[in-house]
Amino acid sequence: MRRPLNSLIQSSAYAFYKVLTTHCHALKLGTLANVYTANKILNAYTRCKELHIARKLFDEIPHRDTVSWNTMIAGFVNCGNLETACKILKNMRRCGFDFDGYSFGSLLKGVASAYRLEVGQQLHSMVIKMGYEENVYAGSALLDMYAKCEKVEDAYTVFEYLPEPNSVSWNALIAGFSKVGDRSTAFWLLHCMETEGVRAEDGTFAPLLTLLDDIEFYKLTIQVHGKIVKHGLAFDNTVCNAMITSYSECGSIRDARKVFDGAVGMRDLVTWNSMLAAYLVHEEEELGFQLFLDMQRLGFEPDIYTYTSILSACFEKAHKSHGQSLHAEVIKRGLEYLVPISNALIAMYLKSNNTSMGEALKLFESMELKDRVSWNSILTGFSQIGLNEDALKLFGQMRSLMVEIDHYAFSAVLRSCADLATLHLGRQVHVLAIKSGFETNDFVASALIFLYSKCGIIEDARKSFEETPNDSSIAWNSLIFGYAQNGQGSIALDLFFLMRDRKVRLDHITFVAVLTACSHIGLVEEGLNFLKSMESDYGIPPRMEHYACAVDLLGRARGLGEARTLIESMPFKPDAMVWKTLLGACRVCGDIELATQVASHLLELEPEEHCTYVLLSHLYGHLRRWDEKANLTRLMRERGVKKVPGWSWIEIKNQVHAFNAEDQSHPLCKEIYQMLGELMEEITWLDTDTGLDALISDFDVCDAKLLSAGNF
């Protein structure tokens, strides 16, 4: 059970009171002249983080020793004030005191926390000059500094100079290689550590478990768990929390829960947060909400991480009320002004539905402090719901306010450029991404591939793909989609097989792209085989979107019966996306009876969604069933459903012009409609026999001129 916050404050206040009492007692007795007594009080002040009092006492100590100086250095390092700690070290040298292993150890700890590699390297040279490279305390701190700054080769070199590395040294090295993702070296070091007879600790296993983050490492996770039990560390908080996360990421929520249940009496807030995150990753939102309530019932107060996690699960329609309740609780606790929580609330509203964009904007505008995540969330929201012009304006605002533009911002704005088909502007953003060094980032490359594919320039899409490391599925998936949507499904499938041969990790999006390619080039059997083999051959269970692709595949091939059978055989209830796909197929095939049945399902699921009415209305119109079409129009009017007008964009001289049906907002509206009228008159004239004869006559004259010029 955690200690309540007021209890911790009371204990801190009591500790400070105790130091003050001891200090007063020492002054009264005159024992401060004794350096041992003075150092003891000095250390107590630094532990209470009362550095201004500690500094004053330090200045008053008549006969300081190395311990006095080291205590002050450690105190400022532990409070995150590395600069002052470095100044004290310099003053220590000026006053004639030599550094020892503890001096270097404390300062290197601060360097590691601040990731100040250049300062660490300077200290390393001093360690060598003063002959402390073999000192276990200084050496281990130096090793830890290099490891945390991700210079693992340098950390290993320092390790080799240690005459008798202890568990701290081994753990720091293992943590360093774990941090950079070098799984084989990290586990090799564990083997060496055990061979040398050094006992593994919680600090040994916790970083190793972070490397076990995929289903392929499930058996290895079980083996590591066995070692943890063997070493008597199964109930250690740090190890237990890491085990929950590892089992979750290896796909076993059941084992994660077993570890959590076995930690009764030893759980801390991190344990609860780890289990909550595991449930949410596995889309077990209801269990996550129940856990959130249980932890509070047992006296654990949610922190920022708890709230940001649980809010991420509230975007589904079924959980919308939970999100609003949590928002109210956050306001009640006065946490809405914390940037991470405001960001989580913005993300929740953006993911809920398109109509919640206003709520997200209100939150964004009310934030006194905004970070990159805040800006990127709104930018991405604009892009995803089709407010692309707003996205471009916000991106310009971010640049003018000197907000740091990262790969997420570039990705969002490039997708808006793609949706608007503004190739020229997209190229400008591409240049900006190159200048910022993000052109090889997977997300930016994926957005560039999407942009050039959408604009029909598949060659440039391929160039953007070739500039990435090609080791993740993100860019591969985008390029497969690009070729599929540009009618080059065979190349898309070739890319899939190349991706598989190169052992690039496939994911569910890969198969959406592959099924799309099969659909676009009519490979029905091949597409259905991909759907059937997803789980058996690749370990990826088909999702709703895969079945929707397969329905589209069958619908394009006019296999409505097979599509209906496939939907009925799905292992879960079909959602609106699947039914809409089938309705689209009914429209292509002209099957009004099936279309009516499908539409009834859709109108139950989404009675306010205009797309269903529009698709069915077009089908009635195509089949000249005017009464049904009129009834549907009347139903839309009664339910207050309005057709969302489509928009068209055109880019002229680097300016985007947007239009929708019967639009009157453009400043050149009068001239545009005048030209449109002239074109309509010409089309009408050409539709008559007189116009057609005149057009043929013009072609005959042109042909005669070309023949006489010898061009044919």
XYZ file of C-alpha atoms in Angstrom:
712
model
C 0.000 0.000 0.000
C 1.335 3.422 -0.889
C 1.827 6.125 1.721
C -0.626 9.054 1.341
C 0.870 12.317 0.084
C 0.179 14.186 3.354
C 2.010 11.412 5.238
C 5.074 11.903 3.041
C 4.945 15.676 3.571
C 4.644 15.172 7.327
C 7.624 12.780 7.370
C 9.716 15.269 5.332
C 8.750 18.097 7.686
C 9.614 15.910 10.667
C 13.011 15.031 9.177
C 13.763 18.733 8.631
C 12.636 19.547 12.182
C 14.896 16.807 13.519
C 17.921 18.221 11.625
C 17.217 21.730 12.920
C 16.976 20.405 16.481
C 20.271 18.507 16.098
C 21.901 21.604 14.577
C 20.714 23.829 17.460
C 21.882 21.250 20.004
C 25.338 21.123 18.355
C 25.594 24.941 18.391
C 24.647 25.020 22.058
C 27.252 22.399 22.972
C 29.864 23.874 20.627
C 30.405 20.519 18.861
C 30.176 21.964 15.315
C 33.926 22.411 15.434
C 34.087 18.620 15.179
C 34.151 17.913 11.441
C 32.436 14.529 11.857
C 29.443 16.140 13.607
C 29.310 19.006 11.101
C 29.391 16.607 8.131
C 26.599 14.534 9.626
C 24.334 17.610 9.965
C 25.403 18.833 6.522
C 24.427 15.498 4.975
C 21.031 15.593 6.718
C 20.305 19.073 5.284
C 21.180 17.943 1.741
C 18.927 14.889 2.115
C 16.078 17.265 3.058
C 17.027 19.298 -0.048
C 17.598 22.373 2.121
C 20.654 23.381 0.102
C 20.670 27.066 1.070
C 21.007 26.122 4.771
C 23.530 23.391 3.901
C 25.599 25.924 1.927
C 25.594 28.354 4.851
C 26.655 25.624 7.288
C 29.351 24.446 4.844
C 30.802 27.970 4.716
C 30.868 28.090 8.528
C 32.685 24.764 9.045
C 36.164 25.771 10.259
C 37.993 22.587 9.275
C 36.366 21.028 6.203
C 37.564 17.707 4.861
C 36.994 15.799 1.594
C 33.738 14.362 2.983
C 32.379 17.898 3.488
C 33.068 18.801 -0.147
C 31.700 15.489 -1.446
C 28.518 15.939 0.596
C 27.869 19.321 -1.032
C 28.623 17.975 -4.518
C 26.249 15.025 -3.981
C 23.555 17.337 -2.565
C 23.505 19.626 -5.606
C 23.677 16.654 -8.006
C 20.682 14.992 -6.329
C 18.710 18.230 -6.707
C 19.546 18.361 -10.423
C 21.907 21.357 -10.167
C 24.900 20.033 -12.101
C 26.406 23.471 -12.818
C 26.750 24.366 -9.123
C 28.123 20.887 -8.361
C 30.846 21.441 -11.003
C 31.726 24.831 -9.465
C 32.079 23.241 -6.024
C 34.423 20.619 -7.524
C 36.624 23.385 -8.970
C 36.640 25.262 -5.654
C 37.542 22.026 -3.903
C 40.676 21.771 -6.039
C 41.558 25.464 -5.513
C 41.305 24.995 -1.749
C 43.912 22.222 -1.919
C 41.646 19.177 -1.541
C 42.188 16.148 -3.765
C 39.266 14.448 -5.471
C 38.509 10.851 -4.616
C 36.307 8.139 -6.116
C 33.214 9.548 -4.385
C 33.822 13.047 -5.817
C 33.919 11.672 -9.345
C 31.131 9.202 -8.673
C 28.653 11.857 -7.501
C 29.447 14.284 -10.308
C 29.303 11.573 -12.995
C 25.888 10.593 -11.679
C 24.714 14.151 -12.389
C 26.311 14.099 -15.834
C 24.513 10.831 -16.656
C 21.143 12.243 -15.538
C 21.647 15.393 -17.640
C 23.108 13.456 -20.642
C 26.060 15.894 -20.722
C 28.494 13.641 -22.567
C 31.084 16.372 -23.204
C 31.313 17.111 -19.433
C 31.567 13.385 -18.738
C 34.451 13.028 -21.181
C 36.310 15.892 -19.450
C 35.798 14.174 -16.090
C 37.016 10.909 -17.637
C 40.339 12.545 -18.542
C 40.654 13.811 -14.937
C 39.896 10.302 -13.610
C 42.736 8.892 -15.737
C 45.160 11.692 -14.767
C 44.512 11.096 -11.075
C 44.711 7.296 -11.388
C 41.120 6.489 -10.461
C 40.219 4.501 -13.588
C 40.443 1.249 -11.599
C 38.487 2.592 -8.621
C 35.225 0.629 -8.513
C 33.073 3.577 -7.395
C 34.467 6.092 -9.916
C 34.748 3.428 -12.640
C 31.178 2.233 -12.210
C 29.885 5.819 -12.285
C 31.939 6.496 -15.439
C 30.604 3.313 -17.038
C 27.032 4.272 -16.098
C 27.518 7.751 -17.594
C 28.649 6.364 -20.959
C 25.872 3.759 -20.938
C 23.134 6.340 -20.251
C 24.570 8.596 -22.969
C 24.304 5.537 -25.307
C 28.078 5.289 -25.837
C 28.077 1.570 -25.022
C 31.430 0.815 -26.687
C 33.108 3.395 -24.409
C 31.199 1.957 -21.435
C 32.522 -1.505 -22.258
C 36.097 -0.154 -22.513
C 35.777 1.380 -19.030
C 34.334 -1.921 -17.765
C 37.357 -3.867 -19.009
C 39.694 -1.650 -16.932
C 37.858 -2.452 -13.684
C 39.881 -5.075 -11.762
C 36.857 -6.543 -9.932
C 33.565 -5.349 -11.395
C 30.701 -5.525 -8.899
C 26.989 -5.986 -9.550
C 26.553 -2.209 -10.031
C 29.104 -2.254 -12.861
C 27.523 -5.273 -14.570
C 24.011 -3.829 -14.220
C 25.045 -0.470 -15.671
C 26.607 -2.177 -18.693
C 23.601 -4.470 -19.254
C 21.262 -1.459 -18.930
C 23.339 0.443 -21.502
C 23.171 -2.295 -24.137
C 19.473 -2.805 -23.363
C 18.816 0.909 -23.888
C 20.327 0.849 -27.393
C 18.371 -2.325 -28.236
C 21.379 -4.679 -28.491
C 19.562 -7.776 -27.275
C 22.265 -10.360 -28.043
C 25.036 -8.455 -26.229
C 22.827 -7.695 -23.227
C 21.957 -11.380 -22.714
C 25.560 -12.407 -23.371
C 26.602 -10.066 -20.554
C 24.017 -11.721 -18.261
C 25.593 -15.089 -19.061
C 29.101 -13.710 -18.368
C 27.902 -12.143 -15.121
C 26.525 -15.471 -13.895
C 29.682 -17.281 -15.029
C 31.784 -14.839 -12.984
C 29.662 -15.665 -9.935
C 28.173 -12.168 -9.574
C 24.612 -12.371 -8.279
C 21.902 -10.939 -10.524
C 19.655 -8.293 -8.962
C 16.512 -6.352 -9.797
C 18.703 -3.852 -11.696
C 19.950 -6.755 -13.844
C 16.601 -8.148 -14.980
C 14.494 -4.960 -15.294
C 16.431 -3.547 -18.307
C 16.635 -6.993 -19.953
C 12.850 -7.352 -19.796
C 12.419 -4.140 -21.817
C 14.018 -5.992 -24.752
C 11.346 -8.705 -24.712
C 8.666 -6.735 -26.521
C 7.273 -9.047 -29.192
C 5.442 -12.356 -29.468
C 8.606 -14.035 -30.793
C 10.260 -13.479 -27.376
C 7.474 -15.074 -25.354
C 9.426 -18.266 -24.570
C 12.514 -16.235 -23.647
C 10.355 -14.127 -21.317
C 9.207 -17.305 -19.547
C 12.858 -18.386 -19.160
C 13.850 -15.009 -17.702
C 10.835 -15.211 -15.374
C 12.160 -18.570 -14.174
C 15.550 -17.032 -13.391
C 13.835 -14.193 -11.519
C 11.935 -16.691 -9.344
C 15.150 -18.686 -8.799
C 16.945 -15.550 -7.554
C 14.067 -14.721 -5.186
C 13.156 -11.512 -7.014
C 9.608 -12.414 -8.107
C 8.072 -10.008 -5.583
C 10.442 -7.116 -6.194
C 8.444 -4.092 -7.413
C 10.799 -3.071 -10.210
C 11.045 -6.596 -11.621
C 7.335 -7.292 -11.177
C 6.371 -4.124 -13.067
C 8.780 -4.924 -15.892
C 7.412 -8.496 -16.083
C 3.829 -7.238 -16.500
C 4.886 -4.981 -19.375
C 7.023 -7.668 -21.011
C 4.308 -10.345 -20.954
C 1.817 -7.815 -22.298
C 4.086 -6.847 -25.208
C 4.729 -10.535 -25.929
C 0.983 -10.957 -26.405
C 0.074 -12.707 -23.134
C -2.306 -10.567 -21.100
C -3.098 -13.693 -19.070
C 0.498 -14.059 -17.813
C 0.686 -10.307 -17.166
C -2.398 -10.615 -14.936
C -0.897 -13.625 -13.129
C 2.185 -11.578 -12.230
C -0.045 -8.696 -11.114
C -2.230 -10.989 -8.962
C 0.874 -12.558 -7.423
C 2.109 -9.153 -6.271
C -0.690 -8.614 -3.718
C 0.690 -6.607 -0.822
C 3.738 -5.456 -2.806
C 2.043 -3.407 -5.507
C 2.918 0.246 -5.951
C 1.344 2.818 -8.257
C 3.653 1.761 -11.105
C 2.348 -1.825 -10.801
C -1.227 -0.631 -11.244
C -0.265 1.649 -14.132
C 1.620 -1.203 -15.838
C -1.408 -3.502 -15.639
C -3.703 -0.705 -16.811
C -1.465 -0.072 -19.819
C -1.426 -3.809 -20.578
C -5.224 -3.978 -20.673
C -5.467 -0.940 -22.927
C -2.811 -2.231 -25.339
C -4.832 -5.437 -25.679
C -8.062 -3.440 -26.224
C -9.563 -4.703 -22.957
C -11.021 -1.303 -22.122
C -13.732 -2.582 -19.773
C -11.163 -4.423 -17.651
C -9.019 -1.292 -17.732
C -11.881 0.850 -16.406
C -12.574 -1.701 -13.667
C -8.882 -1.709 -12.672
C -8.938 2.103 -12.553
C -11.810 1.940 -10.049
C -10.192 -0.895 -8.038
C -6.937 0.957 -7.528
C -8.763 3.953 -6.058
C -10.938 1.727 -3.883
C -7.732 0.266 -2.427
C -6.323 3.707 -1.678
C -4.072 4.349 -4.680
C -4.480 7.856 -6.046
C -4.123 8.075 -9.848
C -1.175 10.096 -11.154
C -0.583 11.837 -14.494
C 0.379 8.559 -16.167
C -2.813 6.861 -14.920
C -5.048 9.616 -16.274
C -3.293 9.893 -19.637
C -3.555 6.100 -20.054
C -7.227 5.765 -19.137
C -8.200 8.804 -21.236
C -6.650 7.133 -24.274
C -9.318 4.410 -23.976
C -12.284 6.809 -23.994
C -12.545 7.654 -27.683
C -14.873 4.780 -28.602
C -18.540 5.731 -28.803
C -19.421 3.217 -26.055
C -16.947 4.871 -23.661
C -17.664 8.509 -24.493
C -19.494 9.025 -21.178
C -16.442 7.663 -19.312
C -14.295 10.272 -21.052
C -16.613 13.099 -20.021
C -16.694 11.795 -16.425
C -12.891 11.636 -16.346
C -12.690 15.162 -17.744
C -14.927 16.309 -14.884
C -12.768 14.451 -12.341
C -9.603 16.017 -13.759
C -11.163 19.498 -13.396
C -12.317 18.659 -9.871
C -8.781 17.664 -8.887
C -7.307 20.767 -10.536
C -5.225 18.749 -12.999
C -6.610 20.119 -16.268
C -3.773 22.659 -16.476
C -1.101 19.953 -16.531
C 0.117 19.792 -20.119
C 0.227 15.938 -20.462
C -3.357 15.635 -19.173
C -4.615 18.459 -21.423
C -2.914 16.719 -24.348
C -4.595 13.420 -23.457
C -8.002 15.137 -23.290
C -7.413 16.796 -26.679
C -6.466 13.417 -28.190
C -9.564 11.808 -26.643
C -11.924 14.381 -28.160
C -10.196 14.251 -31.533
C -10.498 10.471 -31.707
C -14.120 10.398 -30.510
C -15.719 11.801 -33.673
C -15.491 14.707 -36.068
C -17.998 16.778 -34.100
C -15.703 16.877 -31.036
C -13.093 18.995 -32.825
C -14.635 22.077 -31.198
C -14.074 20.647 -27.697
C -10.465 19.848 -28.571
C -9.897 23.382 -29.885
C -11.413 24.906 -26.734
C -9.008 22.909 -24.585
C -6.076 23.812 -26.812
C -6.864 27.529 -26.720
C -7.333 27.456 -22.926
C -3.870 26.008 -22.332
C -1.449 28.570 -20.918
C 1.492 26.329 -21.754
C 1.582 24.254 -24.910
C 4.243 21.758 -25.950
C 4.914 20.099 -29.295
C 2.412 17.349 -28.510
C -0.358 19.945 -28.040
C 0.323 21.562 -31.424
C 0.814 18.223 -33.196
C -2.443 16.838 -31.777
C -4.510 19.688 -33.218
C -2.552 19.639 -36.480
C -3.107 15.886 -36.851
C -6.773 16.309 -35.893
C -7.316 18.866 -38.661
C -5.569 16.584 -41.136
C -7.457 13.424 -40.198
C -10.969 14.890 -40.315
C -10.365 16.639 -43.632
C -9.887 20.240 -42.438
C -6.756 20.389 -44.530
C -6.724 24.131 -45.132
C -6.892 24.672 -41.358
C -4.012 22.211 -40.977
C -1.870 24.219 -43.411
C -2.711 27.481 -41.616
C -1.830 25.961 -38.230
C 1.464 24.656 -39.604
C 2.284 28.190 -40.784
C 1.370 29.509 -37.331
C 3.661 26.940 -35.690
C 6.553 28.111 -37.840
C 5.891 31.804 -37.148
C 5.766 31.125 -33.370
C 9.032 29.163 -33.604
C 7.386 25.944 -32.347
C 9.797 23.084 -32.965
C 8.624 21.127 -36.007
C 9.157 17.384 -35.600
C 8.431 14.338 -37.742
C 4.813 14.116 -36.524
C 4.102 17.674 -37.698
C 5.741 17.058 -41.071
C 3.797 13.821 -41.493
C 0.443 15.508 -40.754
C 0.976 18.521 -43.013
C 2.246 16.379 -45.894
C -0.908 14.262 -45.701
C -2.988 17.435 -45.850
C -1.037 18.487 -48.945
C -1.795 15.063 -50.427
C -5.529 15.325 -49.680
C -5.616 18.759 -51.294
C -3.457 17.511 -54.195
C -1.257 20.597 -53.699
C 1.885 19.125 -55.217
C 3.813 22.398 -55.336
C 3.206 23.124 -51.642
C 3.959 19.488 -50.806
C 7.337 19.789 -52.511
C 8.093 22.905 -50.450
C 7.314 21.021 -47.237
C 9.501 18.172 -48.548
C 12.413 20.616 -48.913
C 11.774 21.884 -45.364
C 11.813 18.283 -44.079
C 15.171 17.695 -45.819
C 16.606 20.882 -44.252
C 15.358 19.720 -40.849
C 16.913 16.274 -41.329
C 13.630 14.335 -41.243
C 13.472 13.056 -44.826
C 14.642 9.565 -43.796
C 12.254 9.323 -40.854
C 9.758 6.493 -41.423
C 6.664 8.620 -40.718
C 7.807 11.517 -42.907
C 8.871 9.144 -45.705
C 5.485 7.411 -45.470
C 3.681 10.768 -45.816
C 5.900 11.708 -48.787
C 5.121 8.392 -50.468
C 1.410 9.039 -49.862
C 1.695 12.574 -51.295
C 3.475 11.589 -54.505
C 1.304 8.480 -54.978
C -1.886 10.530 -54.584
C -0.566 13.057 -57.120
C 0.166 10.174 -59.529
C 3.965 10.571 -59.399
C 4.804 7.040 -58.271
C 8.460 7.439 -59.349
C 9.003 10.171 -56.734
C 7.171 8.033 -54.189
C 9.671 5.242 -54.909
C 12.592 7.692 -54.516
C 11.314 8.737 -51.075
C 11.057 5.057 -50.144
C 14.618 4.324 -51.289
C 15.962 7.118 -49.058
C 14.705 5.399 -45.882
C 16.571 2.600 -44.064
C 13.819 0.158 -45.234
C 13.935 -1.750 -41.961
C 10.413 -0.994 -40.711
C 7.018 -1.746 -42.199
C 5.805 1.885 -42.220
C 7.416 2.986 -45.501
C 6.903 -0.454 -47.123
C 3.166 -0.361 -46.390
C 2.807 3.139 -47.848
C 4.584 2.173 -51.062
C 2.486 -1.005 -51.475
C -0.632 1.161 -51.047
C 0.783 3.675 -53.527
C 1.316 1.121 -56.283
C -2.060 -0.511 -55.580
C -3.949 2.772 -55.832
C -2.095 3.717 -59.021
C -3.268 0.527 -60.734
C 0.061 -1.290 -60.422
C -1.087 -4.120 -58.170
C 1.456 -6.613 -59.522
C 4.371 -4.399 -58.407
C 2.615 -3.939 -55.045
C 2.500 -7.724 -54.540
C 6.140 -8.063 -55.645
C 7.028 -5.532 -52.937
C 5.146 -7.590 -50.353
C 7.123 -10.726 -51.226
C 10.387 -8.730 -51.192
C 9.420 -7.321 -47.799
C 8.813 -10.842 -46.514
C 12.090 -12.166 -47.951
C 14.035 -9.343 -46.299
C 12.400 -10.296 -42.991
C 10.842 -6.860 -42.485
C 8.239 -7.222 -39.751
C 4.753 -7.505 -41.294
C 1.764 -5.979 -39.533
C -2.002 -5.737 -40.031
C -1.594 -2.623 -42.230
C 0.652 -4.615 -44.594
C -2.222 -7.000 -45.293
C -4.708 -4.165 -45.783
C -2.333 -2.861 -48.482
C -1.924 -6.326 -50.044
C -5.685 -6.995 -50.097
C -6.222 -3.537 -51.638
C -3.715 -4.428 -54.373
C -5.514 -7.721 -55.067
C -8.842 -5.881 -55.187
C -7.600 -3.286 -57.671
C -6.261 -5.857 -60.140
C -8.995 -8.472 -59.650
C -6.937 -11.240 -58.016
C -9.855 -12.747 -56.105
C -8.406 -16.172 -55.259
C -5.020 -14.729 -54.287
C -6.663 -12.117 -52.067
C -8.822 -14.663 -50.264
C -5.770 -16.886 -49.748
C -3.943 -13.966 -48.138
C -6.905 -13.449 -45.784
C -6.981 -17.143 -44.817
C -3.201 -17.408 -44.284
C -2.750 -14.223 -42.230
C -3.024 -15.904 -38.843
C -1.720 -19.386 -39.717
C 1.367 -18.257 -41.700
C 2.128 -14.816 -40.272
C 0.602 -14.804 -36.779
C -1.617 -11.782 -37.553
C -5.339 -12.333 -36.842
C -7.599 -10.684 -39.459
C -9.280 -7.493 -38.274
C -12.419 -5.720 -39.383
C -10.577 -3.750 -42.063
C -9.222 -6.948 -43.647
C -12.726 -8.367 -44.023
C -13.872 -5.029 -45.482
C -11.081 -5.303 -48.092
C -12.108 -8.877 -48.898
C -15.752 -7.782 -49.297
C -14.570 -5.045 -51.679
C -12.494 -7.641 -53.552
C -15.518 -9.924 -54.034
C -17.840 -7.005 -54.782
C -15.628 -5.725 -57.604
C -15.685 -9.244 -59.057
C -19.507 -9.199 -58.755
C -19.445 -11.957 -56.160
C -22.092 -10.492 -53.854
C -23.185 -13.925 -52.614
C -19.652 -14.852 -51.580
C -19.247 -11.426 -49.949
C -22.425 -11.944 -47.893
C -21.272 -15.453 -46.886
C -17.886 -14.048 -45.829
C -19.554 -11.431 -43.630
C -21.725 -14.089 -41.985
C -18.627 -16.219 -41.241
C -16.706 -13.372 -39.577
C -15.566 -14.163 -35.989
C -16.968 -10.824 -34.792
C -19.988 -8.669 -35.524
C -19.480 -6.599 -38.706
C -19.210 -2.870 -38.193
C -20.441 -0.003 -40.376
C -17.277 -0.058 -42.516
C -17.967 -3.640 -43.656
C -21.642 -2.936 -44.409
C -20.764 0.257 -46.325
C -18.318 -1.712 -48.451
C -21.012 -4.276 -49.258
C -23.515 -1.495 -50.021
C -21.020 0.015 -52.457
C -20.673 -3.379 -54.117
C -24.489 -3.664 -54.361
C -24.545 -0.325 -56.146
C -21.939 -1.528 -58.675
C -23.869 -4.765 -59.280
C -27.309 -3.134 -59.200
C -28.659 -5.538 -56.542
C -31.393 -3.403 -54.975
C -32.828 -6.161 -52.718
C -29.505 -6.859 -50.993
C -28.722 -3.126 -50.923
C -31.976 -2.463 -49.039
C -31.114 -5.154 -46.445
C -27.586 -3.792 -45.996
C -28.872 -0.226 -45.730
C -31.240 -1.263 -42.924
C -28.248 -2.598 -40.943
C -26.356 0.637 -41.551
C -29.266 2.863 -40.596
C -29.481 1.006 -37.284
C -25.751 1.393 -36.645
C -25.379 4.964 -37.897
C -28.778 6.638 -38.343
C -27.172 10.074 -38.780
C -24.482 9.046 -41.320
C -25.294 10.677 -44.664
C -23.201 8.250 -46.790
C -25.718 5.387 -46.451
C -28.615 7.547 -47.638
C -26.572 8.935 -50.542
C -25.396 5.510 -51.754
C -28.914 4.048 -51.585
C -30.392 7.151 -53.230
C -27.949 6.890 -56.136
C -28.834 3.228 -56.551
C -32.593 3.999 -56.617
C -31.936 6.742 -59.150
C -29.802 4.453 -61.322
C -32.607 1.867 -61.393
C -35.244 4.613 -61.955
C -37.095 3.755 -58.744
C -38.162 7.321 -58.139
C -40.731 6.630 -55.413
C -38.169 4.890 -53.186
C -35.688 7.688 -53.898
C -38.256 10.315 -52.871
C -39.133 8.348 -49.686
C -35.447 8.185 -48.767
C -35.039 11.919 -49.311
C -38.062 12.553 -47.074
C -36.589 10.252 -44.382
C -33.323 12.225 -44.470
C -35.278 15.445 -44.009
C -37.286 14.019 -41.088
C -34.133 12.803 -39.338
C -32.271 16.023 -40.001
C -29.575 14.255 -42.040
C -27.839 16.491 -44.555
C -25.560 15.417 -47.352
C -22.070 16.730 -46.657
C -21.043 18.485 -49.872
C -17.936 17.330 -51.672
C -15.084 19.762 -52.185
C -12.770 20.318 -55.110
C -9.388 22.023 -54.969
C -7.140 23.527 -57.571
C -3.678 24.991 -57.021
C -2.785 28.064 -59.121
C 0.421 30.040 -58.575
C 1.025 28.387 -55.201
C -2.467 29.303 -53.944
C -5.140 26.702 -53.203
C -8.694 27.484 -54.351
C -11.487 25.382 -52.807
C -15.024 24.909 -54.217
C -18.129 22.932 -53.382
C -21.534 22.600 -55.058
C -23.260 25.967 -55.657
C -20.421 27.733 -53.841
C -20.667 31.550 -53.842
C -17.775 32.375 -51.501
C -14.888 32.718 -53.950
C -13.842 36.348 -54.638
C -13.929 35.624 -58.396
C -17.301 33.886 -58.112
C -19.003 36.069 -60.782
C -16.296 35.464 -63.420
C -16.171 31.725 -62.610
C -19.929 31.241 -63.073
C -19.842 33.324 -66.244
C -17.122 31.080 -67.709
C -19.009 28.008 -66.506
C -22.130 29.261 -68.281
C -20.202 29.779 -71.520
C -18.750 26.261 -71.295
C -22.211 24.785 -70.642
C -23.595 26.629 -73.672
C -20.768 25.243 -75.815
C -21.346 21.710 -74.508
C -25.074 22.026 -75.193
C -24.354 23.308 -78.723
C -21.921 20.431 -79.374
C -24.618 18.007 -78.255
C -26.793 19.063 -81.201
C -26.400 17.724 -84.750
C -25.265 21.148 -85.982
C -22.524 21.364 -83.373
C -21.363 17.810 -84.058
C -21.207 18.457 -87.821
C -19.190 21.640 -87.227
C -16.756 19.769 -84.953
C -16.259 16.992 -87.533
C -15.717 19.632 -90.224
C -13.040 21.307 -88.036
C -11.280 17.949 -87.570
C -11.343 17.335 -91.362
C -9.727 20.734 -92.014
C -7.019 20.035 -89.398
C -6.305 16.593 -90.904
C -5.989 18.100 -94.397
C -3.497 20.695 -93.140
C -1.425 18.055 -91.366
C -1.375 15.803 -94.454
C -0.302 18.655 -96.723
C 2.496 19.489 -94.240
C 3.694 15.867 -94.437
C 3.271 15.177 -90.749
C 1.544 11.794 -91.332
